[in-house]
Amino acid sequence: MARKEPEQTAAPFVQPDASLGELREAATHCTGCDLYKNATQTVFGEGPDDATVMLVGEQPGDAEDRSGHPFVGPAGQLLDRALVDAGIDRSRVYVTNAVKHFKWTVVRGRRRLHATPKTVEIRACAPWLRAEIDRVRPRLIILLGATAAKSVLGPSFRVTLHRGEPMPSELAERVVATVHPSSLLRIPDSEARERAYGELVKDLRKAAAGLEG
Ligand code: URA
């Protein structure tokens, strides 16, 4: 009979009474799933520990993996612009990811290619995200793309069906999913890309309406 693999989870690393700073330090040692093996470092969330708004992305990309900071690469730059256009001050927003290690596959020259995290990896990393939400207690959580949405709203959630809609959740007053900024970077046609950008800004503005950024 096949032996059942032990569940991969970050849970043993997440101390229930730890502060956000202590969690960030503990996460540097996380081996809760295999993704730490190929990543340079853990990329934990950043921002004020009393932020009103929390943005959740998928996982660090190449630039984030090297620098140790979330959303500093091309997707982050696009997100910065979208936040400005939506009237949301990023310095008052907590920015994090559903998965804290960069998952990548093929090396082409020096390029590491992003690979989408599997459901088991998203689930394994969820205790970190839950702990961040618990410490920051944001009023609004914006989920950027399918991985973040699945982590918080469950594996059957579809961003394409419910983007921009406030979803029922005990985690915050408002939880809204929209597309990931990197999906815009992959649109080859510049007019279509600008339209998609306008839709993202609209979702962000609507999600934050009436809340202090
Ligand atoms: N994409 C993400 O989802 N998160 C980052 O931090 C960078 C790119």
CSV table of N, CA and C and ligand atoms in Angstrom, one decimal, residues 57-61 64 70-71 97 180, ligand 1:
chain,number,residue,atom,x,y,z
A,57,GLY,N,-0.7,39.4,-3.6
A,57,GLY,CA,-0.3,38.9,-4.9
A,57,GLY,C,-0.1,37.4,-4.9
A,58,GLU,N,0.5,36.9,-6.0
A,58,GLU,CA,0.7,35.4,-6.1
A,58,GLU,C,1.9,34.9,-5.3
A,59,GLN,N,3.1,35.3,-5.8
A,59,GLN,CA,4.3,34.9,-5.2
A,59,GLN,C,5.4,35.9,-5.7
A,60,PRO,N,6.5,35.9,-5.0
A,60,PRO,CA,7.6,36.8,-5.5
A,60,PRO,C,8.0,36.4,-6.9
A,61,GLY,N,8.4,37.4,-7.7
A,61,GLY,CA,9.0,37.1,-9.0
A,61,GLY,C,10.5,37.1,-8.9
A,64,GLU,N,11.9,40.2,-7.0
A,64,GLU,CA,11.5,40.1,-5.6
A,64,GLU,C,12.4,39.1,-4.9
A,70,PRO,N,8.5,42.5,-1.7
A,70,PRO,CA,7.4,42.2,-2.6
A,70,PRO,C,7.1,43.3,-3.6
A,71,PHE,N,6.7,42.9,-4.8
A,71,PHE,CA,6.3,43.8,-5.8
A,71,PHE,C,7.2,45.0,-6.1
A,97,ASN,N,2.1,38.4,-0.5
A,97,ASN,CA,1.9,37.4,-1.5
A,97,ASN,C,1.3,36.2,-0.8
A,180,HIS,N,-4.3,40.0,-11.8
A,180,HIS,CA,-3.0,40.3,-11.3
A,180,HIS,C,-2.3,41.3,-12.3
B,1,URA,N1,4.1,39.1,-8.6
B,1,URA,C1,3.5,38.8,-7.4
B,1,URA,O1,2.4,38.2,-7.4
B,1,URA,N2,4.1,39.3,-6.3
B,1,URA,C2,5.2,39.9,-6.3
B,1,URA,O2,5.7,40.3,-5.3
B,1,URA,C3,5.8,40.2,-7.6
B,1,URA,C4,5.2,39.8,-8.7
